[in-house]
Amino acid sequence: MQRARSESDKTARRRRLVAAALDEFYERGFTAARMEDIAGRADLSKGTLYLYFSSKEDLFRALIDEYALPNLNTLEMISRTGPSLGAALSAIATFAPQVIRHSNLPKLLKVLIGDSQNFPGIVRTYREEVIDRGLAAVSALLQRAHDAGEIEIDDPALTARLVIAPMVLSIIWQAVFAHTDKTPIDLDTLFRMHVDHLKRALSYQE
Amino acid sequence: MQRARSESDKTARRRRLVAAALDEFYERGFTAARMEDIAGRADLSKGTLYLYFSSKEDLFRALIDEYALPNLNTLEMISRTGPSLGAALSAIATFAPQVIRHSNLPKLLKVLIGDSQNFPGIVRTYREEVIDRGLAAVSALLQRAHDAGEIEIDDPALTARLVIAPMVLSIIWQAVFAHTDKTPIDLDTLFRMHVDHLKRALSYQE
Amino acid sequence: MQRARSESDKTARRRRLVAAALDEFYERGFTAARMEDIAGRADLSKGTLYLYFSSKEDLFRALIDEYALPNLNTLEMISRTGPSLGAALSAIATFAPQVIRHSNLPKLLKVLIGDSQNFPGIVRTYREEVIDRGLAAVSALLQRAHDAGEIEIDDPALTARLVIAPMVLSIIWQAVFAHTDKTPIDLDTLFRMHVDHLKRALSYQE
Amino acid sequence: MQRARSESDKTARRRRLVAAALDEFYERGFTAARMEDIAGRADLSKGTLYLYFSSKEDLFRALIDEYALPNLNTLEMISRTGPSLGAALSAIATFAPQVIRHSNLPKLLKVLIGDSQNFPGIVRTYREEVIDRGLAAVSALLQRAHDAGEIEIDDPALTARLVIAPMVLSIIWQAVFAHTDKTPIDLDTLFRMHVDHLKRALSYQE
DNA sequence: TATGAATGAGTCTTCATTCAT
DNA sequence: GATGAATGAAGACTCATTCAT
């Protein structure tokens, strides 16, 4: 193996290891995943893995950190930037399928759900730092639309969950069942319908 | 321990073991769960456990079988029996919170999501026998409502997913995050809102 | 392997394991000793060893407990029972060679000295419970002899160390060098000389 | 780190490494000591350590060699130079406490006792080159005193052991227990008493 | 020369499974 | 039938040693 002398080499190796860990944890679960396999998937030896992460748990934490924050940022950006609710929802309808199909979020969430029991602290942190803030962002978006007279809404927090729900379903589906699908779900249509439903359902009706 | 002479004793023990397995798999994950702990939770010895199940994997399969079918039946009943879509959706709004809060479905789904990678066959079976049939039932319900002129609908299969989505979200939430909630989610309101949204969104609009 | 059903079987197995551990720790040192070798020396498997001791350290502690107390008892008995200093010293001269040649004390002390760094707590305990009490016993013996006018003595505590010194030397020798001796040390003569010296040195002189 | 160009630089580094090794072996034992820690304690890198010693065992041998000979020389000098037994014993009484408190001999002996089982050859060598010659020196001293009519003695070899015994006891004590002492042993008094005892015990008595 | 990244053999410990009682 | 003692395969982690830079 080549040696990582520079700082950037090390960073690249770290990233490779974290990515390999995500895949192994995703495919086998935290307990069943073998450190040697993770290292091998990154084309490194077991010993080298331990130069970068002091334990399996350390690697797991690094994994969450590495992939959790970007998700949060995306979500907050979408909901904050939007000038109107309609525009924000359209953005969701456009980007959600991309994220579900091409990002690591489904794998990440699957790992988090599957191995949450081993790391209550991580789950709590993830919930507070990512989920709660994500829900709060959507919630605030709805509240602003309500205040602007765009929509009629009673409980923004619960409504936010209804907005999010198809994303969670699709992410889980992607992570757990997608590989057994004969034909993939048409996520673009699904989210266009979802956004359409929301607009209809929340608009003023006389 | 007493010996299990009658058939009903045996069945009761089997059930206790399966229930214990669900709890242990839920709390620790399949790989990390210990056969001895499962047996102990059912007040039986490790050796006795092996009289009923030939391996950990066998126990896992039994577990899925035991808890999967009832859920399916419930869902099919609701969607088939319903005289109208409105009645069926109201039934969902009423029963979903009960199921989420008091049945084993959240634990079951959490276990399935977390540990199924080790058993691709089980995932495929569960998906085909439970999920697909459940979705098909909802889908058919929607189609009937459409044909009856109750609602306007383009793609019943995708719409069925939108109907189901908040259930999945809530089930996951219950299994993974609920115990960290200061105040529990108001599921009754959530599902009433959801059903309300659906009715509005799917109704004919001019 | 046979199974240990009765309590006495278990006790016998425990003892075999502790004896095997003493030998392995003695021959290789705590860190270098392999749990599998210890088990093998007791004709048991590695797994069985862990049924009796939860860890290597636990085994080490058990080892000290098992062999430390008897030594203390012997020492206190000798020094307390003795009606006169002369009789007590003679007893030492008689028994010390036996102990050095045929008991496990040399191995025990060698292990304790060699691995003390890993277990500061154990060393402290051994020192307080065995060594200090042993020295105190000898010290008290000397003090009584002094009070009875048998001997002249300034500092019983330091004198006790001089009484003990050849035992320590011989024990270390036995544990470390004896197996390289062409002809074994004549311990009987050595201790007879030692006791003789003490009697002369401590007796009143005008 | 600077490069070691001159011979004296090299020698200094070697010495630093050997001293570091003694400390690490003393504190952790041969097997548990880490080459990296030894190098670090000498302010050198692991790789550099291997420029001076080809293996851990090589370092251990060098350690024994480095510290064994000086001790021997001291002992032989004392016992040979002495004009009379009395003078030689007084010299012992004076120097022994210094050696025990301030030299590396206690650490060396502790390491030798604790880890030599892995190196039978080293034990044999040390025993022959250091211990036996030391004992022989004392033995010869006693013999000369006997021949000169100074003392009465039967077995100079065994008596030599009795002369040495408190040194061994004190060295072990220093290495193993001293750091747990609330008040340090008064070694000066101890050895003065010991020498005094010897003089009395060995002097002609009618 | 000096360094420290890389490696993999080696060891403790766990636990599914077997089977004597 | 029930039990739990026995086993050994498996996996996390360490660290002596090598060697590219």
Short mmCIF file of N, CA and C in Angstrom, two decimals, chain D residues 53-191:
data_model
loop_
_atom_site.label_atom_id
_atom_site.label_comp_id
_atom_site.label_asym_id
_atom_site.label_seq_id
_atom_site.Cartn_x
_atom_site.Cartn_y
_atom_site.Cartn_z
N PHE D 53 18.72 -1.20 18.05
CA PHE D 53 18.47 -2.56 18.55
C PHE D 53 17.57 -3.26 17.56
N SER D 54 17.93 -4.48 17.25
CA SER D 54 17.22 -5.14 16.17
C SER D 54 15.88 -5.74 16.61
N SER D 55 15.68 -5.86 17.90
CA SER D 55 14.42 -6.42 18.37
C SER D 55 14.25 -6.10 19.85
N LYS D 56 13.07 -6.38 20.34
CA LYS D 56 12.80 -6.15 21.76
C LYS D 56 13.72 -7.00 22.61
N GLU D 57 13.93 -8.22 22.18
CA GLU D 57 14.80 -9.12 22.94
C GLU D 57 16.23 -8.59 22.95
N ASP D 58 16.66 -8.08 21.81
CA ASP D 58 18.01 -7.52 21.73
C ASP D 58 18.16 -6.38 22.73
N LEU D 59 17.14 -5.57 22.81
CA LEU D 59 17.16 -4.46 23.76
C LEU D 59 17.22 -4.96 25.20
N PHE D 60 16.50 -6.03 25.45
CA PHE D 60 16.51 -6.61 26.80
C PHE D 60 17.91 -7.10 27.17
N ARG D 61 18.55 -7.78 26.22
CA ARG D 61 19.89 -8.27 26.49
C ARG D 61 20.85 -7.12 26.76
N ALA D 62 20.74 -6.09 25.92
CA ALA D 62 21.62 -4.94 26.08
C ALA D 62 21.41 -4.31 27.46
N LEU D 63 20.17 -4.30 27.88
CA LEU D 63 19.82 -3.73 29.19
C LEU D 63 20.51 -4.48 30.31
N ILE D 64 20.42 -5.77 30.28
CA ILE D 64 21.06 -6.56 31.32
C ILE D 64 22.57 -6.31 31.30
N ASP D 65 23.14 -6.36 30.10
CA ASP D 65 24.59 -6.14 30.01
C ASP D 65 24.97 -4.78 30.58
N GLU D 66 24.21 -3.79 30.18
CA GLU D 66 24.55 -2.42 30.56
C GLU D 66 24.59 -2.24 32.07
N TYR D 67 23.62 -2.83 32.76
CA TYR D 67 23.50 -2.55 34.17
C TYR D 67 24.06 -3.63 35.08
N ALA D 68 24.32 -4.78 34.51
CA ALA D 68 24.77 -5.88 35.37
C ALA D 68 26.23 -5.72 35.77
N LEU D 69 27.07 -5.43 34.78
CA LEU D 69 28.50 -5.41 35.07
C LEU D 69 28.91 -4.40 36.14
N PRO D 70 28.45 -3.18 36.06
CA PRO D 70 28.86 -2.22 37.10
C PRO D 70 28.58 -2.73 38.51
N ASN D 71 27.46 -3.36 38.67
CA ASN D 71 27.11 -3.88 39.99
C ASN D 71 28.13 -4.92 40.45
N LEU D 72 28.45 -5.77 39.50
CA LEU D 72 29.42 -6.79 39.83
C LEU D 72 30.75 -6.17 40.24
N ASN D 73 31.19 -5.24 39.43
CA ASN D 73 32.47 -4.60 39.71
C ASN D 73 32.49 -3.99 41.12
N THR D 74 31.45 -3.27 41.43
CA THR D 74 31.37 -2.66 42.75
C THR D 74 31.54 -3.71 43.84
N LEU D 75 30.75 -4.76 43.70
CA LEU D 75 30.76 -5.79 44.73
C LEU D 75 32.15 -6.43 44.87
N GLU D 76 32.74 -6.72 43.74
CA GLU D 76 34.04 -7.37 43.80
C GLU D 76 35.09 -6.45 44.40
N MET D 77 34.96 -5.19 44.05
CA MET D 77 35.93 -4.24 44.57
C MET D 77 35.86 -4.19 46.09
N ILE D 78 34.65 -4.03 46.57
CA ILE D 78 34.47 -3.95 48.01
C ILE D 78 35.08 -5.15 48.71
N SER D 79 34.73 -6.31 48.20
CA SER D 79 35.14 -7.50 48.93
C SER D 79 36.63 -7.83 48.74
N ARG D 80 37.19 -7.36 47.65
CA ARG D 80 38.59 -7.69 47.42
C ARG D 80 39.51 -6.68 48.09
N THR D 81 39.14 -5.43 47.91
CA THR D 81 40.00 -4.37 48.44
C THR D 81 40.13 -4.44 49.95
N GLY D 82 39.03 -4.75 50.60
CA GLY D 82 38.97 -4.67 52.05
C GLY D 82 40.19 -5.27 52.73
N PRO D 83 40.82 -4.53 53.59
CA PRO D 83 41.98 -5.05 54.31
C PRO D 83 41.55 -6.09 55.33
N SER D 84 40.40 -5.84 55.94
CA SER D 84 39.90 -6.80 56.93
C SER D 84 38.42 -7.02 56.68
N LEU D 85 37.86 -8.08 57.23
CA LEU D 85 36.44 -8.35 57.08
C LEU D 85 35.63 -7.21 57.67
N GLY D 86 36.06 -6.76 58.85
CA GLY D 86 35.33 -5.68 59.50
C GLY D 86 35.22 -4.46 58.61
N ALA D 87 36.32 -4.10 57.98
CA ALA D 87 36.29 -2.93 57.10
C ALA D 87 35.36 -3.17 55.92
N ALA D 88 35.45 -4.38 55.36
CA ALA D 88 34.61 -4.69 54.20
C ALA D 88 33.13 -4.65 54.57
N LEU D 89 32.79 -5.23 55.71
CA LEU D 89 31.39 -5.22 56.13
C LEU D 89 30.92 -3.80 56.39
N SER D 90 31.77 -3.00 56.99
CA SER D 90 31.39 -1.61 57.23
C SER D 90 31.14 -0.90 55.91
N ALA D 91 31.99 -1.21 54.94
CA ALA D 91 31.78 -0.61 53.62
C ALA D 91 30.43 -1.02 53.05
N ILE D 92 30.10 -2.29 53.21
CA ILE D 92 28.78 -2.75 52.75
C ILE D 92 27.68 -1.99 53.45
N ALA D 93 27.81 -1.86 54.75
CA ALA D 93 26.78 -1.16 55.53
C ALA D 93 26.62 0.27 55.05
N THR D 94 27.72 0.84 54.60
CA THR D 94 27.65 2.23 54.14
C THR D 94 27.07 2.33 52.73
N PHE D 95 27.54 1.43 51.87
CA PHE D 95 27.17 1.60 50.46
C PHE D 95 25.85 0.94 50.08
N ALA D 96 25.51 -0.15 50.73
CA ALA D 96 24.29 -0.85 50.35
C ALA D 96 23.07 0.08 50.30
N PRO D 97 22.85 0.87 51.36
CA PRO D 97 21.69 1.77 51.31
C PRO D 97 21.73 2.73 50.12
N GLN D 98 22.93 3.23 49.82
CA GLN D 98 23.06 4.13 48.66
C GLN D 98 22.61 3.41 47.39
N VAL D 99 23.19 2.24 47.22
CA VAL D 99 22.89 1.48 46.00
C VAL D 99 21.40 1.21 45.89
N ILE D 100 20.82 0.78 47.00
CA ILE D 100 19.40 0.42 46.97
C ILE D 100 18.54 1.63 46.67
N ARG D 101 18.89 2.75 47.26
CA ARG D 101 18.06 3.93 47.08
C ARG D 101 18.31 4.65 45.78
N HIS D 102 19.56 4.64 45.32
CA HIS D 102 19.86 5.55 44.20
C HIS D 102 20.34 4.89 42.93
N SER D 103 20.62 3.60 42.95
CA SER D 103 21.06 2.98 41.70
C SER D 103 19.88 2.31 41.01
N ASN D 104 20.16 1.80 39.86
CA ASN D 104 19.13 1.09 39.11
C ASN D 104 19.04 -0.39 39.46
N LEU D 105 19.85 -0.81 40.43
CA LEU D 105 19.87 -2.23 40.73
C LEU D 105 18.50 -2.79 41.11
N PRO D 106 17.73 -2.11 41.95
CA PRO D 106 16.41 -2.66 42.26
C PRO D 106 15.56 -2.86 41.00
N LYS D 107 15.53 -1.85 40.16
CA LYS D 107 14.75 -2.00 38.92
C LYS D 107 15.28 -3.16 38.10
N LEU D 108 16.59 -3.24 38.00
CA LEU D 108 17.19 -4.30 37.19
C LEU D 108 16.80 -5.67 37.72
N LEU D 109 16.91 -5.83 39.02
CA LEU D 109 16.61 -7.14 39.59
C LEU D 109 15.13 -7.47 39.44
N LYS D 110 14.30 -6.48 39.63
CA LYS D 110 12.87 -6.69 39.47
C LYS D 110 12.57 -7.14 38.03
N VAL D 111 13.16 -6.49 37.07
CA VAL D 111 12.95 -6.87 35.68
C VAL D 111 13.47 -8.28 35.43
N LEU D 112 14.62 -8.55 35.98
CA LEU D 112 15.21 -9.87 35.77
C LEU D 112 14.32 -10.96 36.36
N ILE D 113 13.86 -10.72 37.58
CA ILE D 113 13.00 -11.70 38.21
C ILE D 113 11.70 -11.85 37.44
N GLY D 114 11.14 -10.72 37.06
CA GLY D 114 9.81 -10.77 36.47
C GLY D 114 9.77 -11.30 35.05
N ASP D 115 10.80 -11.05 34.28
CA ASP D 115 10.68 -11.34 32.86
C ASP D 115 11.68 -12.33 32.32
N SER D 116 12.55 -12.81 33.19
CA SER D 116 13.64 -13.61 32.65
C SER D 116 13.17 -14.97 32.17
N GLN D 117 12.03 -15.41 32.62
CA GLN D 117 11.56 -16.73 32.20
C GLN D 117 11.52 -16.84 30.69
N ASN D 118 11.31 -15.66 30.04
CA ASN D 118 11.28 -15.70 28.58
C ASN D 118 12.67 -15.85 27.98
N PHE D 119 13.67 -15.64 28.79
CA PHE D 119 15.05 -15.68 28.28
C PHE D 119 15.94 -16.50 29.19
N PRO D 120 15.77 -17.80 29.14
CA PRO D 120 16.54 -18.65 30.06
C PRO D 120 18.04 -18.43 29.91
N GLY D 121 18.46 -18.18 28.70
CA GLY D 121 19.89 -17.97 28.48
C GLY D 121 20.39 -16.77 29.26
N ILE D 122 19.62 -15.72 29.27
CA ILE D 122 20.04 -14.52 29.99
C ILE D 122 20.13 -14.80 31.49
N VAL D 123 19.17 -15.52 31.99
CA VAL D 123 19.19 -15.84 33.42
C VAL D 123 20.46 -16.61 33.76
N ARG D 124 20.72 -17.60 32.95
CA ARG D 124 21.92 -18.42 33.20
C ARG D 124 23.17 -17.53 33.19
N THR D 125 23.27 -16.71 32.17
CA THR D 125 24.43 -15.84 32.05
C THR D 125 24.54 -14.91 33.25
N TYR D 126 23.45 -14.26 33.58
CA TYR D 126 23.46 -13.30 34.68
C TYR D 126 23.85 -14.00 35.97
N ARG D 127 23.28 -15.15 36.14
CA ARG D 127 23.57 -15.90 37.35
C ARG D 127 25.05 -16.25 37.44
N GLU D 128 25.60 -16.70 36.33
CA GLU D 128 27.01 -17.11 36.35
C GLU D 128 27.96 -15.92 36.41
N GLU D 129 27.64 -14.91 35.61
CA GLU D 129 28.57 -13.79 35.48
C GLU D 129 28.46 -12.80 36.64
N VAL D 130 27.29 -12.69 37.20
CA VAL D 130 27.10 -11.66 38.22
C VAL D 130 26.90 -12.28 39.60
N ILE D 131 25.87 -13.07 39.72
CA ILE D 131 25.52 -13.57 41.04
C ILE D 131 26.59 -14.50 41.59
N ASP D 132 26.92 -15.50 40.81
CA ASP D 132 27.90 -16.47 41.31
C ASP D 132 29.23 -15.80 41.63
N ARG D 133 29.66 -14.88 40.75
CA ARG D 133 30.92 -14.22 41.03
C ARG D 133 30.80 -13.30 42.23
N GLY D 134 29.65 -12.68 42.38
CA GLY D 134 29.46 -11.85 43.57
C GLY D 134 29.51 -12.69 44.84
N LEU D 135 28.78 -13.78 44.81
CA LEU D 135 28.80 -14.67 45.97
C LEU D 135 30.20 -15.20 46.22
N ALA D 136 30.89 -15.52 45.13
CA ALA D 136 32.25 -16.04 45.28
C ALA D 136 33.16 -15.00 45.92
N ALA D 137 32.95 -13.75 45.55
CA ALA D 137 33.77 -12.68 46.12
C ALA D 137 33.56 -12.58 47.62
N VAL D 138 32.30 -12.58 48.01
CA VAL D 138 32.01 -12.51 49.44
C VAL D 138 32.53 -13.74 50.16
N SER D 139 32.33 -14.85 49.49
CA SER D 139 32.79 -16.11 50.03
C SER D 139 34.30 -16.08 50.27
N ALA D 140 35.03 -15.59 49.30
CA ALA D 140 36.49 -15.52 49.42
C ALA D 140 36.89 -14.58 50.55
N LEU D 141 36.17 -13.48 50.64
CA LEU D 141 36.43 -12.51 51.72
C LEU D 141 36.30 -13.19 53.08
N LEU D 142 35.22 -13.94 53.22
CA LEU D 142 34.99 -14.64 54.49
C LEU D 142 36.09 -15.67 54.74
N GLN D 143 36.45 -16.36 53.68
CA GLN D 143 37.47 -17.38 53.82
C GLN D 143 38.80 -16.77 54.28
N ARG D 144 39.14 -15.65 53.67
CA ARG D 144 40.38 -14.97 54.05
C ARG D 144 40.34 -14.55 55.52
N ALA D 145 39.19 -14.05 55.92
CA ALA D 145 39.06 -13.63 57.32
C ALA D 145 39.19 -14.83 58.25
N HIS D 146 38.62 -15.93 57.82
CA HIS D 146 38.72 -17.15 58.61
C HIS D 146 40.18 -17.59 58.72
N ASP D 147 40.86 -17.58 57.56
CA ASP D 147 42.25 -18.00 57.53
C ASP D 147 43.11 -17.07 58.37
N ALA D 148 42.69 -15.81 58.43
CA ALA D 148 43.46 -14.84 59.20
C ALA D 148 43.12 -14.90 60.68
N GLY D 149 42.18 -15.79 61.03
CA GLY D 149 41.82 -15.93 62.43
C GLY D 149 40.84 -14.88 62.91
N GLU D 150 40.32 -14.11 62.00
CA GLU D 150 39.37 -13.07 62.39
C GLU D 150 38.04 -13.65 62.86
N ILE D 151 37.60 -14.62 62.11
CA ILE D 151 36.29 -15.19 62.42
C ILE D 151 36.34 -16.71 62.38
N GLU D 152 35.25 -17.24 62.87
CA GLU D 152 35.07 -18.69 62.90
C GLU D 152 33.97 -19.01 61.89
N ILE D 153 34.23 -19.87 60.99
CA ILE D 153 33.24 -20.09 59.94
C ILE D 153 33.34 -21.51 59.40
N ASP D 154 32.18 -22.09 59.14
CA ASP D 154 32.18 -23.46 58.63
C ASP D 154 32.05 -23.50 57.11
N ASP D 155 31.03 -22.82 56.65
CA ASP D 155 30.69 -22.92 55.24
C ASP D 155 30.64 -21.53 54.63
N PRO D 156 31.75 -21.10 54.05
CA PRO D 156 31.79 -19.72 53.54
C PRO D 156 30.74 -19.45 52.47
N ALA D 157 30.44 -20.42 51.63
CA ALA D 157 29.47 -20.20 50.55
C ALA D 157 28.08 -19.90 51.10
N LEU D 158 27.67 -20.72 52.08
CA LEU D 158 26.34 -20.47 52.66
C LEU D 158 26.35 -19.18 53.48
N THR D 159 27.44 -18.96 54.20
CA THR D 159 27.51 -17.73 54.99
C THR D 159 27.43 -16.50 54.09
N ALA D 160 28.05 -16.61 52.93
CA ALA D 160 27.98 -15.49 51.98
C ALA D 160 26.53 -15.14 51.67
N ARG D 161 25.70 -16.16 51.54
CA ARG D 161 24.28 -15.90 51.28
C ARG D 161 23.62 -15.17 52.44
N LEU D 162 24.03 -15.53 53.65
CA LEU D 162 23.44 -14.84 54.79
C LEU D 162 23.89 -13.39 54.84
N VAL D 163 25.12 -13.15 54.35
CA VAL D 163 25.60 -11.76 54.28
C VAL D 163 24.78 -10.96 53.28
N ILE D 164 24.49 -11.61 52.18
CA ILE D 164 23.81 -10.94 51.06
C ILE D 164 22.31 -10.78 51.30
N ALA D 165 21.75 -11.68 52.06
CA ALA D 165 20.28 -11.77 52.16
C ALA D 165 19.58 -10.44 52.39
N PRO D 166 19.99 -9.64 53.38
CA PRO D 166 19.25 -8.38 53.59
C PRO D 166 19.35 -7.43 52.40
N MET D 167 20.40 -7.55 51.62
CA MET D 167 20.47 -6.72 50.42
C MET D 167 19.38 -7.13 49.43
N VAL D 168 19.25 -8.43 49.25
CA VAL D 168 18.22 -8.91 48.32
C VAL D 168 16.84 -8.50 48.81
N LEU D 169 16.60 -8.72 50.10
CA LEU D 169 15.30 -8.33 50.66
C LEU D 169 15.04 -6.85 50.42
N SER D 170 16.02 -6.04 50.68
CA SER D 170 15.81 -4.60 50.57
C SER D 170 15.66 -4.15 49.13
N ILE D 171 16.38 -4.82 48.26
CA ILE D 171 16.26 -4.47 46.85
C ILE D 171 14.87 -4.80 46.34
N ILE D 172 14.40 -5.99 46.66
CA ILE D 172 13.04 -6.38 46.26
C ILE D 172 12.03 -5.41 46.85
N TRP D 173 12.22 -5.14 48.12
CA TRP D 173 11.28 -4.24 48.79
C TRP D 173 11.24 -2.89 48.08
N GLN D 174 12.43 -2.39 47.81
CA GLN D 174 12.52 -1.10 47.13
C GLN D 174 11.79 -1.15 45.79
N ALA D 175 11.99 -2.23 45.07
CA ALA D 175 11.43 -2.30 43.72
C ALA D 175 9.93 -2.54 43.73
N VAL D 176 9.45 -3.28 44.72
CA VAL D 176 8.06 -3.70 44.66
C VAL D 176 7.16 -2.93 45.63
N PHE D 177 7.67 -2.71 46.83
CA PHE D 177 6.77 -2.15 47.84
C PHE D 177 7.10 -0.72 48.25
N ALA D 178 8.31 -0.27 47.97
CA ALA D 178 8.75 1.01 48.56
C ALA D 178 7.75 2.12 48.28
N HIS D 179 7.20 2.12 47.09
CA HIS D 179 6.34 3.26 46.75
C HIS D 179 5.02 3.24 47.52
N THR D 180 4.74 2.14 48.23
CA THR D 180 3.54 2.13 49.05
C THR D 180 3.86 2.42 50.51
N ASP D 181 5.12 2.61 50.81
CA ASP D 181 5.50 2.91 52.21
C ASP D 181 5.11 4.32 52.61
N LYS D 182 4.53 4.42 53.80
CA LYS D 182 4.28 5.77 54.30
C LYS D 182 5.61 6.40 54.71
N THR D 183 6.36 5.67 55.55
CA THR D 183 7.70 6.16 55.88
C THR D 183 8.70 5.14 55.37
N PRO D 184 9.73 5.60 54.69
CA PRO D 184 10.69 4.66 54.11
C PRO D 184 11.45 3.90 55.19
N ILE D 185 11.86 2.72 54.81
CA ILE D 185 12.65 1.90 55.72
C ILE D 185 13.97 2.62 56.03
N ASP D 186 14.39 2.50 57.27
CA ASP D 186 15.68 3.10 57.65
C ASP D 186 16.81 2.14 57.29
N LEU D 187 17.22 2.21 56.04
CA LEU D 187 18.19 1.23 55.53
C LEU D 187 19.55 1.36 56.23
N ASP D 188 19.92 2.58 56.60
CA ASP D 188 21.22 2.74 57.24
C ASP D 188 21.28 1.96 58.55
N THR D 189 20.24 2.15 59.33
CA THR D 189 20.20 1.40 60.59
C THR D 189 20.11 -0.11 60.32
N LEU D 190 19.28 -0.47 59.36
CA LEU D 190 19.11 -1.90 59.05
C LEU D 190 20.46 -2.56 58.76
N PHE D 191 21.23 -1.93 57.90
CA PHE D 191 22.49 -2.57 57.52
C PHE D 191 23.55 -2.46 58.62
#
